[in-house]
XYZ file of C-alpha atoms in Angstrom:
385
model
C 39.911 -21.344 -22.490
C 39.182 -19.635 -19.616
C 41.984 -20.006 -16.493
C 40.240 -22.072 -13.943
C 40.110 -24.584 -17.335
C 44.015 -24.228 -18.141
C 44.527 -24.526 -14.622
C 42.876 -27.924 -14.140
C 43.815 -29.136 -16.929
C 48.011 -28.775 -16.490
C 47.430 -29.424 -12.896
C 45.259 -32.158 -11.722
C 44.693 -34.971 -13.809
C 47.018 -37.523 -13.447
C 46.840 -37.065 -9.886
C 43.553 -38.118 -10.174
C 43.403 -40.521 -12.377
C 45.041 -42.413 -10.234
C 43.514 -41.810 -6.994
C 40.076 -42.252 -8.472
C 42.115 -45.432 -10.971
C 39.457 -48.162 -8.999
C 36.745 -46.704 -11.088
C 38.310 -45.223 -13.731
C 39.586 -49.363 -14.905
C 43.086 -48.906 -15.684
C 44.132 -45.553 -16.145
C 47.198 -44.692 -18.071
C 50.398 -42.571 -16.905
C 49.130 -39.329 -16.698
C 49.486 -36.881 -15.264
C 49.397 -34.216 -14.162
C 50.042 -32.285 -16.192
C 47.046 -32.184 -17.647
C 43.198 -31.793 -18.110
C 40.501 -29.378 -19.248
C 36.946 -29.091 -17.289
C 35.008 -26.768 -18.093
C 32.571 -24.897 -16.346
C 28.613 -25.891 -15.934
C 27.642 -22.683 -17.470
C 30.063 -22.832 -20.743
C 27.339 -22.872 -24.224
C 30.617 -24.674 -26.019
C 28.546 -27.515 -27.684
C 31.567 -29.836 -26.397
C 31.303 -28.568 -22.830
C 32.107 -31.824 -20.217
C 30.927 -30.707 -16.567
C 29.848 -32.447 -13.204
C 26.419 -32.244 -15.248
C 27.384 -34.147 -18.839
C 27.804 -36.852 -16.637
C 25.364 -37.078 -13.762
C 22.183 -35.725 -16.021
C 22.338 -38.310 -18.221
C 19.694 -41.253 -18.065
C 21.599 -44.073 -20.456
C 23.043 -47.146 -18.802
C 26.223 -49.318 -19.469
C 23.814 -52.368 -20.029
C 21.067 -50.370 -22.769
C 22.491 -52.386 -26.096
C 22.762 -49.807 -28.938
C 22.540 -51.171 -32.472
C 24.912 -52.122 -35.349
C 24.902 -48.316 -36.924
C 24.947 -46.832 -34.176
C 27.331 -48.399 -32.083
C 29.682 -46.886 -35.771
C 28.401 -43.803 -35.142
C 29.657 -43.846 -31.680
C 33.163 -44.980 -33.456
C 33.362 -42.515 -35.621
C 33.096 -40.079 -32.953
C 35.842 -41.373 -30.837
C 38.189 -40.765 -33.523
C 36.809 -38.287 -35.427
C 37.305 -36.531 -31.956
C 41.023 -37.266 -31.908
C 41.902 -36.531 -35.054
C 40.103 -32.686 -35.123
C 41.757 -32.583 -31.097
C 44.788 -34.160 -30.536
C 47.820 -32.195 -30.475
C 49.679 -33.441 -33.744
C 47.215 -34.485 -36.178
C 49.859 -37.610 -37.669
C 50.776 -38.489 -34.501
C 50.454 -42.723 -34.515
C 48.442 -41.524 -37.143
C 47.912 -44.534 -39.555
C 47.868 -46.374 -35.881
C 44.362 -44.187 -34.766
C 42.730 -45.031 -38.841
C 43.990 -48.971 -38.743
C 42.500 -48.781 -35.087
C 39.010 -47.772 -36.862
C 38.772 -50.091 -39.256
C 39.035 -53.219 -37.154
C 36.782 -51.418 -34.653
C 34.407 -51.032 -37.668
C 34.784 -54.356 -39.297
C 34.206 -56.030 -35.870
C 30.612 -54.303 -35.248
C 29.586 -56.090 -38.484
C 29.489 -59.739 -36.354
C 26.556 -58.827 -34.537
C 23.408 -56.943 -34.608
C 23.945 -55.628 -30.756
C 26.027 -54.189 -28.209
C 25.783 -52.468 -25.295
C 27.453 -49.794 -24.608
C 29.665 -51.270 -21.326
C 30.707 -53.799 -24.313
C 31.668 -51.208 -26.988
C 33.145 -48.904 -24.616
C 35.022 -51.438 -23.563
C 36.634 -52.704 -26.812
C 36.530 -49.174 -28.275
C 39.097 -48.099 -24.866
C 41.596 -51.823 -24.474
C 41.928 -50.603 -28.170
C 42.950 -47.325 -27.208
C 45.109 -48.957 -24.814
C 47.401 -50.257 -27.048
C 48.462 -46.450 -27.937
C 50.501 -46.362 -25.141
C 49.796 -42.636 -25.195
C 48.385 -40.644 -21.393
C 45.904 -38.867 -21.589
C 43.895 -40.677 -24.102
C 39.972 -42.579 -22.602
C 36.706 -42.720 -22.952
C 35.076 -41.834 -19.620
C 31.251 -42.738 -19.229
C 28.874 -41.572 -16.797
C 30.308 -43.466 -13.444
C 33.826 -42.650 -14.274
C 32.886 -39.485 -15.270
C 31.253 -38.416 -12.822
C 33.435 -39.560 -9.755
C 36.665 -38.014 -12.059
C 34.197 -34.597 -11.856
C 33.075 -34.330 -8.545
C 36.726 -33.848 -7.609
C 37.574 -31.318 -9.788
C 34.895 -29.122 -9.130
C 35.236 -29.313 -5.593
C 35.526 -26.030 -4.373
C 37.449 -25.586 -0.705
C 36.561 -24.357 2.237
C 36.699 -20.885 3.008
C 38.879 -21.279 5.714
C 41.478 -23.607 4.134
C 44.986 -23.621 3.946
C 47.134 -25.729 1.846
C 49.353 -28.459 3.256
C 53.119 -27.103 2.059
C 54.495 -29.658 -0.147
C 58.119 -29.215 1.045
C 60.000 -30.624 3.428
C 63.890 -30.969 4.892
C 65.251 -33.003 6.770
C 69.108 -33.962 7.378
C 70.221 -37.581 7.466
C 74.017 -37.211 9.094
C 75.129 -35.361 6.350
C 73.107 -35.177 3.557
C 70.191 -32.883 3.383
C 66.854 -34.294 2.522
C 64.288 -32.205 0.600
C 60.938 -33.777 -0.017
C 59.100 -31.911 -2.428
C 55.255 -33.721 -2.543
C 53.625 -31.977 -5.248
C 54.977 -29.510 -8.163
C 51.346 -27.944 -8.544
C 50.908 -24.109 -7.118
C 50.293 -22.834 -4.418
C 51.283 -26.551 -2.806
C 54.669 -24.975 -4.069
C 56.061 -22.115 -3.722
C 59.736 -20.617 -4.037
C 59.651 -18.836 -0.786
C 58.428 -22.160 0.779
C 61.591 -23.792 -1.634
C 63.876 -21.299 -0.160
C 62.477 -21.878 3.202
C 63.224 -25.456 2.925
C 65.866 -24.989 0.852
C 67.699 -23.093 4.499
C 67.384 -25.865 7.253
C 70.098 -27.489 4.802
C 72.742 -25.561 5.344
C 74.931 -27.363 7.096
C 74.270 -30.616 4.326
C 76.925 -31.780 2.847
C 75.119 -33.747 -0.803
C 71.511 -32.976 -1.135
C 69.007 -36.070 -1.821
C 65.563 -35.065 -4.211
C 63.198 -37.095 -2.851
C 60.550 -36.933 -5.536
C 58.612 -40.123 -4.879
C 54.896 -40.272 -6.141
C 55.431 -36.864 -7.094
C 52.385 -36.661 -9.534
C 53.343 -33.596 -10.929
C 52.084 -29.295 -11.810
C 53.314 -26.982 -13.439
C 56.794 -25.959 -15.219
C 57.565 -22.307 -13.310
C 57.678 -24.676 -10.039
C 60.112 -27.069 -11.559
C 62.512 -24.344 -12.099
C 62.411 -22.791 -8.614
C 64.164 -26.564 -7.973
C 66.014 -26.994 -11.184
C 68.153 -23.581 -11.510
C 70.343 -24.412 -9.406
C 71.094 -27.558 -10.333
C 71.628 -27.119 -13.901
C 72.761 -23.170 -13.799
C 71.765 -20.470 -15.616
C 70.004 -19.965 -19.233
C 69.483 -23.542 -19.464
C 66.083 -24.940 -21.731
C 64.017 -26.120 -19.098
C 61.393 -27.159 -20.865
C 59.168 -27.108 -24.409
C 55.926 -27.028 -24.401
C 53.743 -27.265 -27.634
C 49.741 -27.426 -28.401
C 48.575 -28.174 -31.702
C 48.153 -24.432 -32.846
C 52.489 -23.978 -31.848
C 52.642 -27.056 -35.203
C 52.480 -23.081 -36.996
C 54.859 -21.938 -35.033
C 58.544 -21.843 -36.241
C 60.006 -19.738 -33.186
C 58.499 -20.732 -29.727
C 58.850 -17.923 -26.998
C 61.180 -17.066 -24.733
C 60.238 -17.249 -21.436
C 63.510 -17.157 -18.507
C 62.701 -17.587 -15.150
C 59.697 -18.392 -13.137
C 56.853 -15.796 -11.714
C 57.117 -14.680 -8.528
C 54.522 -15.854 -5.901
C 53.051 -12.609 -5.591
C 51.097 -12.554 -9.183
C 51.426 -16.448 -9.976
C 48.659 -17.212 -7.504
C 47.012 -20.865 -8.987
C 49.838 -20.664 -11.071
C 47.901 -17.513 -13.079
C 50.568 -15.368 -15.218
C 51.971 -18.918 -16.602
C 48.540 -19.884 -16.754
C 48.543 -16.112 -19.192
C 51.937 -16.804 -20.858
C 50.953 -20.326 -22.470
C 47.583 -18.801 -23.449
C 48.970 -16.423 -25.810
C 52.339 -18.682 -26.243
C 50.878 -21.830 -27.973
C 54.891 -22.327 -28.255
C 57.301 -22.066 -25.425
C 61.006 -22.085 -24.716
C 61.383 -22.532 -21.021
C 64.856 -21.631 -19.781
C 66.634 -21.253 -15.691
C 67.316 -17.469 -14.963
C 70.588 -15.572 -16.456
C 71.590 -14.468 -12.389
C 71.446 -18.329 -11.905
C 73.983 -20.076 -9.746
C 74.325 -23.929 -9.226
C 74.770 -24.837 -5.522
C 78.265 -27.230 -6.182
C 77.251 -29.550 -3.640
C 76.763 -33.273 -5.170
C 72.850 -33.763 -5.911
C 71.063 -37.343 -6.298
C 67.008 -36.912 -7.074
C 64.972 -40.160 -6.169
C 62.337 -41.254 -8.113
C 59.919 -44.530 -8.548
C 57.193 -45.192 -10.789
C 54.639 -42.893 -9.466
C 57.260 -39.865 -10.732
C 54.864 -38.320 -13.773
C 53.573 -35.637 -15.640
C 56.382 -32.386 -14.612
C 58.313 -34.739 -11.934
C 59.267 -37.038 -14.708
C 59.928 -33.351 -16.829
C 62.641 -32.389 -13.577
C 63.693 -36.555 -14.065
C 64.774 -35.408 -17.436
C 66.486 -32.481 -16.943
C 68.313 -33.594 -14.896
C 69.246 -36.970 -16.602
C 69.927 -34.567 -20.009
C 72.059 -32.360 -18.172
C 73.969 -35.319 -16.561
C 74.703 -32.703 -13.025
C 73.137 -34.981 -11.062
C 72.528 -38.609 -10.123
C 69.096 -39.623 -10.815
C 68.277 -42.804 -7.902
C 65.428 -45.770 -7.901
C 63.091 -46.684 -10.792
C 62.020 -45.809 -13.450
C 59.665 -42.992 -13.694
C 55.860 -42.864 -14.888
C 56.293 -41.475 -18.383
C 53.367 -38.819 -18.871
C 54.138 -35.793 -20.494
C 51.191 -35.302 -22.597
C 47.948 -32.204 -21.612
C 44.772 -33.927 -21.896
C 41.601 -32.440 -22.372
C 38.008 -33.705 -22.001
C 35.585 -33.521 -24.615
C 31.838 -34.245 -24.789
C 30.952 -37.543 -27.233
C 27.416 -38.659 -28.831
C 26.250 -40.160 -26.184
C 24.858 -38.023 -23.494
C 27.383 -37.883 -20.223
C 30.131 -40.383 -21.982
C 33.365 -38.343 -22.758
C 37.051 -38.440 -24.048
C 40.034 -37.699 -23.238
C 42.671 -36.965 -25.080
C 46.492 -36.010 -25.315
C 46.355 -31.581 -26.550
C 49.426 -30.647 -25.844
C 53.305 -32.427 -26.151
C 55.720 -31.489 -23.370
C 59.811 -31.900 -24.820
C 63.656 -32.184 -22.050
C 66.352 -29.763 -23.083
C 67.611 -32.401 -24.953
C 64.465 -33.033 -27.500
C 63.836 -36.023 -25.953
C 60.499 -37.965 -25.427
C 59.465 -39.309 -21.944
C 56.018 -40.118 -23.104
C 55.548 -44.152 -22.950
C 58.998 -44.020 -22.024
C 59.273 -42.391 -18.416
C 62.997 -41.500 -17.369
C 65.562 -44.173 -15.716
C 67.755 -43.477 -12.983
C 71.544 -44.358 -12.857
C 71.581 -45.764 -10.509
C 68.101 -48.355 -9.547
C 67.102 -49.447 -5.942
C 64.896 -52.590 -6.820
C 63.097 -51.640 -2.911
C 62.010 -48.424 -5.052
C 59.452 -49.826 -7.181
C 56.868 -50.872 -4.091
C 57.623 -47.440 -1.797
C 58.374 -47.950 1.496
C 61.845 -46.695 4.081
C 63.881 -48.961 2.390
C 64.442 -47.210 -1.082
C 64.621 -43.638 1.150
C 67.835 -45.554 2.930
C 69.199 -47.499 0.381
C 69.667 -44.177 -1.484
C 71.099 -42.349 1.278
C 73.854 -45.256 1.791
C 73.942 -43.989 -1.690
C 74.176 -39.618 -0.622
C 76.651 -40.649 1.853
C 79.321 -42.280 -0.183
C 79.832 -39.412 -2.130
C 80.552 -36.664 0.959
């Protein structure tokens, strides 16, 4: 797997599926953490690129025979069986879905491509698994134009970290865990602005996720040294009995575009991430503000805090999307399937996927966003002083 592919798989899926929700029709929770994007020059049969979608001559209104419709259903579910992070995960439900779909196809002689893919998608949605969906030529092209877009040569990403003081409450806003939108140096500069704060409020609302190492930047001084942050496991990792233990994070100088982290993940299919041995706890009370758009690595951040009980979580339940997805070709030109191929587990072994993280103190206003959500959180933080 090429590094650029793995970067995009880990970072962009949640954010971009949310951004293109109107084109992708009812996207599931994601994340971002994760979608593999293959280069157009690759020769592998399963590779997906923008050209795979734009070169398609197939129309949604095209009618296919019942036999061809059945072949497409087999193709979809066989791809899931072959690629999903755990072959046993919801296996019985998947098999039943496939049988039900095949029986339905016998009720008429022909099906439009749009009608068939909608029926399959409706069944897949019932599994309540993030990063499991069909992309048609239109939806796929929309998404992959974003993936394959090249930044301007002199473009500098806007940092995703900022800080402000509200009385004695220090607010640390973290909009993304994507490297290099967040770096250790940028986070340290923002924290330094809050040196006089009596209590810290970390606002991660609408944070669509990113990389695990950038979660470690933020969480180590809340939970302390040598604490498990997460366990990441792919299908290959199911064969590995003990995880590879990695403590800390990579320095910014060697982790541009998260390359060092990517190389580690390519080498070890089962990793236990821990905080550094030399990490020091910030003794000030901490509060974490989340919402329903906190997903992927943001889900993980909230889950770590919840597991250790080291800070109070405020807001509404997080997205619950912690599986990593991979886009693979289907038998029809221009159609692809996103399949979850990796699983991330919280420190205490909790599955966040499909569940999310429930706040310790619910703030209903956070369900709709806006200033009232933040103001309520500040009130709660002030009460701890």
